[in-house]
Amino acid sequence: MAVRNNILPVNLVFKFILLASLITENIDLAGAWLGVNFGEDGDNLPSRTDVVKKLTDIGMKQVRIYHTYAETMSAFANSGIDLIIGISNDDFMTVLADVNSSLNWLNTNVVPYPNTNVVTITVGNEVFASDSELLIAALLPSMENLYSALQQLALDDITVTTAHAFDVMGVSYPPSAGAFKSEYLSTMTGIAEFLSRTGSFVFVNFYPYFTYEADKTNVQLSYALLGSGYLVDSGNGKVYINLLAQAVDAVYTALTAVGYGDLVVRVSEIGWPSGGGDDATVANAQTHNQNLVALVEEGTPLKPDNKVDAFLFAMFNENLKAAGVEQNWGLYYPNLTEVYHIDF
Ligand SMILES: *[C@@H]1O[C@H](CO)[C@@H](O)[C@H](O)[C@H]1NC(C)=O
Ligand SMILES: *[C@@H]1O[C@H](CO)[C@@H](O)[C@H](O)[C@H]1NC(C)=O
């Protein structure tokens, strides 16, 4: 990934940010939100009832989970939380192999929880990054099967999508040159057509942390932390002041190139680790995530009216993930103590 930015003198940046905040005050903020990912790869996590109580206490209205464990599905009942549930890469090829098996899956994992407000189902997570041609080929047919099964069960207010890794992008800098990897182009186009036809949206995981670590020479820390920066994209005439807007507009440009620029892009995962690696500090994680809270109320230069809905990664530090940064993305320790404070 080649993400670069040019930094102008501080006084110019400051003027621009002042101007941007004046403009923001006139934007209708209704509908903007920040959700959180509740990953369950830990053997020391709180009871799911306690998790939902904490999510409610901090005002979370949108939560994404990766599985459909019975205890978790039950705990979200009557919570007022919109829930995005997932079918894992290990499972979806089998359970969504045809419409009948998709009906079975829904009858086992969704139908028994009528008071749990499932709004979206993600088929797989970072499927293209799996490098499995079989899995990639099965993705769109699986989404179609699940969609048909939802229609048959009259669960047609539940949308179907998949969460992409950002490396579906072949070009992401500058945003005006955004393009999907050529080897994924036809599948991505098919998925975009499906999402458009079924009233769904594009979901993409984006990690400013990894972008920064991969190219510290060209990416400024403050820009990656979504604080300040200044990039003029001569290709589209837009000005970017943070890495998230730049990444999302690259995806919009790639979608426009395949004919689906009207799809809404949402960020399925974004965060910053608080330990376990270079620049993975509590201070950086707190700064990044607090800046993110403000950003989701804004659109991007290409789509000023589309608020950047995003899911923060993640609710808890998860001790069954790989050692290092992977275990340190949480807002909370498993004992429900804050790793750092965020005002939502
Ligand atoms: C799907 O299930 C129904 C009801 O059990 C059955 O009648 C039908 O033959 C099945 N269709 C396929 C394609 O297996
Ligand atoms: C919660 O866990 C963290 C990390 O292990 C620890 O530092 C903190 O003291 C614990 N808090 C309580 C109240 O036990």
Coordinates of C-alpha atoms and ligand atoms in Angstrom, one line a residue:
M1 CA 0.0 0.0 0.0
A2 CA 1.4 3.4 -0.9
V3 CA -0.3 6.0 1.1
R4 CA 1.5 9.3 1.1
N5 CA 0.7 12.8 2.2
N6 CA 2.3 16.2 1.8
I7 CA 2.3 18.4 4.9
L8 CA 1.9 22.1 4.5
P9 CA 3.1 24.7 7.0
V10 CA 1.3 24.5 10.3
N11 CA -0.4 27.8 10.1
L12 CA -2.1 26.8 6.8
V13 CA -3.2 23.5 8.3
F14 CA -4.6 25.4 11.3
K15 CA -6.6 27.8 9.1
F16 CA -8.0 24.9 7.1
I17 CA -9.1 23.1 10.3
L18 CA -10.7 26.2 11.7
L19 CA -12.6 26.6 8.4
A20 CA -13.6 22.9 8.4
S21 CA -15.0 23.1 11.9
L22 CA -17.0 26.2 11.0
I23 CA -18.5 24.3 8.1
T24 CA -19.2 21.3 10.2
E25 CA -21.4 23.2 12.5
N26 CA -23.9 23.7 9.7
I27 CA -24.0 20.1 8.7
D28 CA -27.0 18.0 9.9
L29 CA -25.4 15.4 12.1
A30 CA -28.4 13.1 12.3
G31 CA -27.7 9.6 11.3
A32 CA -23.9 9.6 12.0
W33 CA -22.7 7.0 14.3
L34 CA -19.7 5.1 15.6
G35 CA -20.2 1.4 16.4
V36 CA -17.9 -1.1 18.0
N37 CA -16.7 -4.6 17.1
F38 CA -17.2 -7.1 19.8
G39 CA -14.7 -9.9 19.1
E40 CA -14.9 -13.0 21.2
D41 CA -11.4 -14.5 20.8
G42 CA -10.7 -14.4 24.6
D43 CA -11.1 -17.1 27.3
N44 CA -11.5 -14.4 30.0
L45 CA -14.2 -12.2 28.6
P46 CA -17.1 -11.1 30.8
S47 CA -20.5 -12.8 30.6
R48 CA -22.4 -11.6 27.5
T49 CA -25.0 -10.0 29.7
D50 CA -22.3 -7.9 31.3
V51 CA -20.9 -7.0 27.9
V52 CA -24.3 -5.8 26.7
K53 CA -24.8 -3.9 29.9
K54 CA -21.4 -2.1 29.4
L55 CA -22.2 -1.4 25.7
T56 CA -25.5 0.1 26.7
D57 CA -23.8 2.1 29.5
I58 CA -21.4 3.7 27.1
G59 CA -24.2 4.5 24.7
M60 CA -23.4 2.1 21.9
K61 CA -26.2 1.7 19.4
Q62 CA -24.4 -0.3 16.7
V63 CA -22.4 -3.4 17.4
R64 CA -20.7 -5.9 15.1
I65 CA -20.0 -9.5 16.2
Y66 CA -18.2 -12.2 14.2
H67 CA -20.2 -15.3 15.2
T68 CA -23.7 -16.2 16.4
Y69 CA -23.0 -17.9 19.7
A70 CA -26.3 -18.6 21.5
E71 CA -25.3 -16.8 24.7
T72 CA -24.3 -13.7 22.7
M73 CA -27.4 -13.6 20.5
S74 CA -29.7 -13.9 23.6
A75 CA -27.8 -11.2 25.5
F76 CA -28.5 -8.6 22.8
A77 CA -32.3 -9.2 23.0
N78 CA -34.3 -6.1 23.8
S79 CA -31.0 -4.1 24.1
G80 CA -32.0 -1.4 21.6
I81 CA -28.7 -2.2 19.8
D82 CA -28.6 -2.7 16.1
L83 CA -26.5 -5.9 15.6
I84 CA -24.4 -6.9 12.7
I85 CA -23.7 -10.6 12.8
G86 CA -21.1 -12.6 10.9
I87 CA -20.6 -16.0 9.3
S88 CA -17.0 -16.9 9.4
N89 CA -14.7 -17.8 6.4
D90 CA -14.5 -21.3 7.9
D91 CA -18.3 -21.7 7.8
F92 CA -19.9 -19.8 5.0
M93 CA -19.0 -22.1 2.1
T94 CA -20.8 -25.0 3.8
V95 CA -23.7 -23.3 5.5
L96 CA -24.6 -21.0 2.6
A97 CA -23.9 -23.7 -0.1
D98 CA -27.5 -23.4 -1.3
V99 CA -30.7 -21.7 -0.4
N100 CA -32.0 -24.6 1.7
S101 CA -28.9 -24.7 3.9
S102 CA -29.0 -20.9 4.2
L103 CA -32.6 -21.3 5.5
N104 CA -31.4 -23.9 8.0
W105 CA -28.7 -21.5 9.1
L106 CA -31.1 -18.7 9.6
N107 CA -33.6 -20.9 11.4
T108 CA -30.9 -22.0 13.8
N109 CA -29.0 -18.7 14.3
V110 CA -31.4 -15.8 13.7
V111 CA -35.0 -16.9 13.9
P112 CA -34.8 -18.1 17.5
Y113 CA -33.9 -14.5 18.7
P114 CA -36.8 -12.4 17.5
N115 CA -36.0 -9.7 20.1
T116 CA -32.3 -9.4 19.0
N117 CA -32.2 -6.7 16.3
V118 CA -30.1 -8.1 13.6
V119 CA -29.8 -5.5 10.8
T120 CA -27.0 -7.0 8.7
I121 CA -25.3 -10.3 8.1
T122 CA -21.7 -10.2 6.9
V123 CA -20.7 -13.3 4.8
G124 CA -17.0 -13.8 5.7
N125 CA -14.4 -11.4 6.8
E126 CA -11.5 -10.4 4.6
V127 CA -12.3 -13.2 2.2
F128 CA -10.0 -12.0 -0.6
A129 CA -7.1 -11.8 1.8
S130 CA -7.5 -15.6 2.5
D131 CA -6.0 -16.2 -1.0
S132 CA -8.3 -19.2 -1.3
E133 CA -9.7 -19.2 -4.9
L134 CA -12.4 -21.6 -3.8
L135 CA -13.5 -19.3 -1.0
I136 CA -13.4 -16.2 -3.2
A137 CA -15.4 -17.9 -5.9
A138 CA -18.0 -19.0 -3.3
L139 CA -18.5 -15.5 -1.8
L140 CA -21.0 -14.0 -4.1
P141 CA -23.1 -17.1 -4.6
S142 CA -23.2 -17.5 -0.8
M143 CA -24.4 -13.9 -0.4
E144 CA -27.1 -14.6 -3.0
N145 CA -28.2 -17.8 -1.3
L146 CA -28.5 -16.0 2.1
Y147 CA -30.4 -13.1 0.5
S148 CA -32.9 -15.5 -1.1
A149 CA -33.4 -17.3 2.2
L150 CA -34.0 -14.0 4.0
Q151 CA -36.6 -13.1 1.5
Q152 CA -38.3 -16.5 2.0
L153 CA -38.4 -16.1 5.7
A154 CA -39.7 -12.5 5.3
L155 CA -36.6 -11.2 7.1
D156 CA -36.1 -8.9 4.2
D157 CA -35.1 -5.9 6.4
I158 CA -31.8 -7.6 7.1
T159 CA -29.1 -6.7 4.6
V160 CA -26.3 -8.9 3.4
T161 CA -22.8 -7.7 2.9
T162 CA -19.2 -8.9 3.3
A163 CA -16.3 -7.1 5.1
H164 CA -13.3 -6.6 2.9
A165 CA -9.7 -6.1 3.9
F166 CA -8.3 -2.8 2.6
D167 CA -6.0 -4.8 0.4
V168 CA -8.8 -5.4 -2.1
M169 CA -7.5 -2.0 -3.3
G170 CA -4.7 -2.2 -5.9
V171 CA -4.3 1.6 -5.9
S172 CA -5.3 3.8 -2.9
Y173 CA -3.1 6.8 -3.3
P174 CA -4.0 9.4 -4.4
P175 CA -7.7 8.8 -3.7
S176 CA -8.6 10.0 -7.2
A177 CA -6.6 7.0 -8.6
G178 CA -8.4 4.5 -6.3
A179 CA -8.9 1.1 -8.0
F180 CA -9.5 -2.5 -6.9
K181 CA -6.8 -5.0 -7.6
S182 CA -7.2 -6.2 -11.2
E183 CA -7.4 -9.8 -10.2
Y184 CA -10.4 -9.0 -8.0
L185 CA -12.1 -6.6 -10.4
S186 CA -14.8 -8.9 -11.9
T187 CA -15.7 -10.4 -8.5
M188 CA -15.8 -7.0 -6.8
T189 CA -18.0 -5.7 -9.6
G190 CA -20.4 -8.6 -9.1
I191 CA -20.5 -8.0 -5.4
A192 CA -21.1 -4.3 -6.0
E193 CA -24.0 -5.1 -8.3
F194 CA -25.5 -7.4 -5.6
L195 CA -25.1 -4.8 -2.9
S196 CA -26.7 -2.2 -5.1
R197 CA -29.6 -4.4 -6.2
T198 CA -30.4 -5.5 -2.6
G199 CA -30.1 -2.1 -1.0
S200 CA -27.0 -3.0 1.0
F201 CA -23.6 -1.3 1.5
V202 CA -19.9 -1.8 1.1
F203 CA -18.0 -2.7 4.2
V204 CA -14.2 -2.3 4.4
N205 CA -11.7 -2.8 7.2
F206 CA -9.2 0.0 7.3
Y207 CA -6.2 0.3 9.8
P208 CA -4.4 3.6 9.8
Y209 CA -1.9 1.9 12.2
F210 CA -0.8 -0.6 9.6
T211 CA -0.7 2.1 6.9
Y212 CA 1.5 4.2 9.1
E213 CA 3.8 1.3 10.1
A214 CA 4.3 0.4 6.5
D215 CA 5.3 3.8 5.3
K216 CA 6.4 6.2 8.1
T217 CA 8.6 8.1 5.7
N218 CA 5.6 9.4 3.8
V219 CA 2.7 9.2 6.3
Q220 CA 2.8 11.6 9.2
L221 CA 1.8 10.2 12.6
S222 CA -0.8 13.0 13.2
Y223 CA -2.4 12.3 9.9
A224 CA -2.6 8.5 10.7
L225 CA -4.0 9.4 14.1
L226 CA -6.8 11.2 12.3
G227 CA -5.7 14.5 13.9
S228 CA -4.2 16.8 11.4
G229 CA -2.5 16.9 8.0
Y230 CA -3.0 18.3 4.6
L231 CA -3.0 16.5 1.3
V232 CA -4.1 18.0 -2.0
D233 CA -5.2 15.4 -4.5
S234 CA -4.6 17.1 -7.9
G235 CA -6.6 14.4 -9.6
N236 CA -9.9 15.3 -8.0
G237 CA -9.1 18.8 -6.6
K238 CA -10.0 17.7 -3.1
V239 CA -8.2 18.4 0.1
Y240 CA -7.6 15.6 2.7
I241 CA -6.9 16.3 6.4
N242 CA -6.8 12.7 7.6
L243 CA -6.0 9.2 6.4
L244 CA -9.5 7.9 6.9
A245 CA -11.2 10.3 4.5
Q246 CA -8.4 9.6 2.0
A247 CA -8.9 5.8 2.3
V248 CA -12.7 6.0 2.0
D249 CA -12.6 8.2 -1.0
A250 CA -10.1 5.8 -2.7
V251 CA -12.8 3.1 -2.3
Y252 CA -15.5 5.5 -3.7
T253 CA -13.3 6.1 -6.7
A254 CA -12.8 2.4 -7.2
L255 CA -16.6 1.8 -7.0
T256 CA -17.3 4.6 -9.4
A257 CA -14.8 3.0 -11.9
V258 CA -16.9 -0.2 -11.9
G259 CA -20.2 1.6 -12.2
Y260 CA -21.4 1.6 -8.5
G261 CA -20.2 4.9 -7.2
D262 CA -23.6 5.4 -5.5
L263 CA -23.1 2.6 -3.0
V264 CA -22.4 3.7 0.6
V265 CA -19.1 2.8 2.0
R266 CA -18.9 2.0 5.7
V267 CA -15.8 1.0 7.7
S268 CA -16.2 -2.4 9.3
E269 CA -13.1 -2.2 11.4
I270 CA -10.8 0.7 12.4
G271 CA -8.7 1.2 15.5
W272 CA -5.2 1.5 16.9
P273 CA -3.5 -0.9 19.3
S274 CA -2.4 0.2 22.7
G275 CA 0.4 -2.2 23.1
G276 CA 2.5 -5.0 21.6
G277 CA 4.3 -3.1 18.9
D278 CA 6.0 0.1 17.6
D279 CA 3.8 3.2 18.2
A280 CA 1.2 1.0 19.8
T281 CA 0.8 3.1 22.9
V282 CA -2.2 4.0 25.1
A283 CA -1.8 7.6 24.2
N284 CA -1.8 7.0 20.4
A285 CA -4.8 4.6 20.7
Q286 CA -6.7 7.1 22.7
T287 CA -5.9 10.0 20.4
H288 CA -6.8 7.9 17.3
N289 CA -10.1 6.7 18.6
Q290 CA -11.2 10.0 20.1
N291 CA -10.4 11.7 16.8
L292 CA -12.5 9.0 15.1
V293 CA -15.5 9.8 17.2
A294 CA -15.5 13.3 15.8
L295 CA -14.9 12.2 12.2
V296 CA -17.9 9.9 11.8
E297 CA -20.0 13.0 11.9
E298 CA -18.4 14.2 8.7
G299 CA -18.6 13.0 5.2
T300 CA -15.5 12.8 2.9
P301 CA -14.4 15.4 0.3
L302 CA -15.9 13.2 -2.4
K303 CA -19.1 12.4 -0.5
P304 CA -19.7 15.2 1.9
D305 CA -23.3 14.0 2.6
N306 CA -22.3 10.4 3.4
K307 CA -21.2 10.3 7.0
V308 CA -18.4 7.8 7.6
D309 CA -20.2 5.2 9.6
A310 CA -17.5 3.1 11.3
F311 CA -17.0 0.3 13.7
L312 CA -14.2 0.7 16.2
F313 CA -12.0 -2.3 16.6
A314 CA -12.5 -3.5 19.3
M315 CA -14.4 -3.7 22.5
F316 CA -11.9 -5.9 24.4
N317 CA -8.3 -7.0 24.4
E318 CA -8.5 -10.6 23.2
N319 CA -6.0 -13.0 24.7
L320 CA -6.6 -15.8 22.2
K321 CA -5.3 -13.7 19.3
A322 CA -1.7 -13.8 18.1
A323 CA 0.7 -12.3 20.5
G324 CA 1.8 -8.7 20.0
V325 CA -0.5 -5.9 18.7
E326 CA -3.3 -8.4 17.8
Q327 CA -4.1 -8.8 21.5
N328 CA -4.2 -5.1 22.2
W329 CA -6.9 -3.4 20.3
G330 CA -9.5 -3.2 23.1
L331 CA -11.1 -0.2 24.7
Y332 CA -11.5 -2.5 27.7
Y333 CA -9.6 -5.1 29.6
P334 CA -11.6 -8.3 30.1
N335 CA -12.3 -7.2 33.7
L336 CA -14.3 -4.3 32.2
T337 CA -11.7 -1.7 33.3
E338 CA -11.0 0.9 30.6
V339 CA -7.6 0.6 28.8
Y340 CA -8.1 4.4 28.2
H341 CA -11.1 6.7 28.2
I342 CA -13.1 7.7 25.2
D343 CA -16.0 10.1 25.2
F344 CA -18.6 8.9 22.7
Ligands
LIG1 C1 -35.2 -27.6 -0.1 O1 -36.0 -28.1 1.0 C2 -37.4 -28.4 0.7 C3 -38.2 -28.7 1.9 O2 -37.4 -29.5 2.8 C4 -37.4 -29.6 -0.3 O3 -38.7 -29.8 -0.7 C5 -36.6 -29.2 -1.6 O4 -36.5 -30.2 -2.4 C6 -35.2 -28.7 -1.2 N1 -34.5 -28.2 -2.3 C7 -33.3 -28.5 -2.6 C8 -32.7 -27.8 -3.9 O5 -32.6 -29.3 -2.0
LIG2 C1 -8.1 -5.1 35.2 O1 -7.2 -5.6 34.3 C2 -6.0 -4.8 34.1 C3 -5.1 -5.5 33.1 O2 -4.8 -6.8 33.6 C4 -5.3 -4.4 35.4 O3 -4.3 -3.6 35.1 C5 -6.4 -3.7 36.3 O4 -5.8 -3.5 37.5 C6 -7.6 -4.6 36.5 N1 -8.6 -3.8 37.2 C7 -9.3 -4.3 38.2 C8 -10.3 -3.4 38.9 O5 -9.1 -5.5 38.6

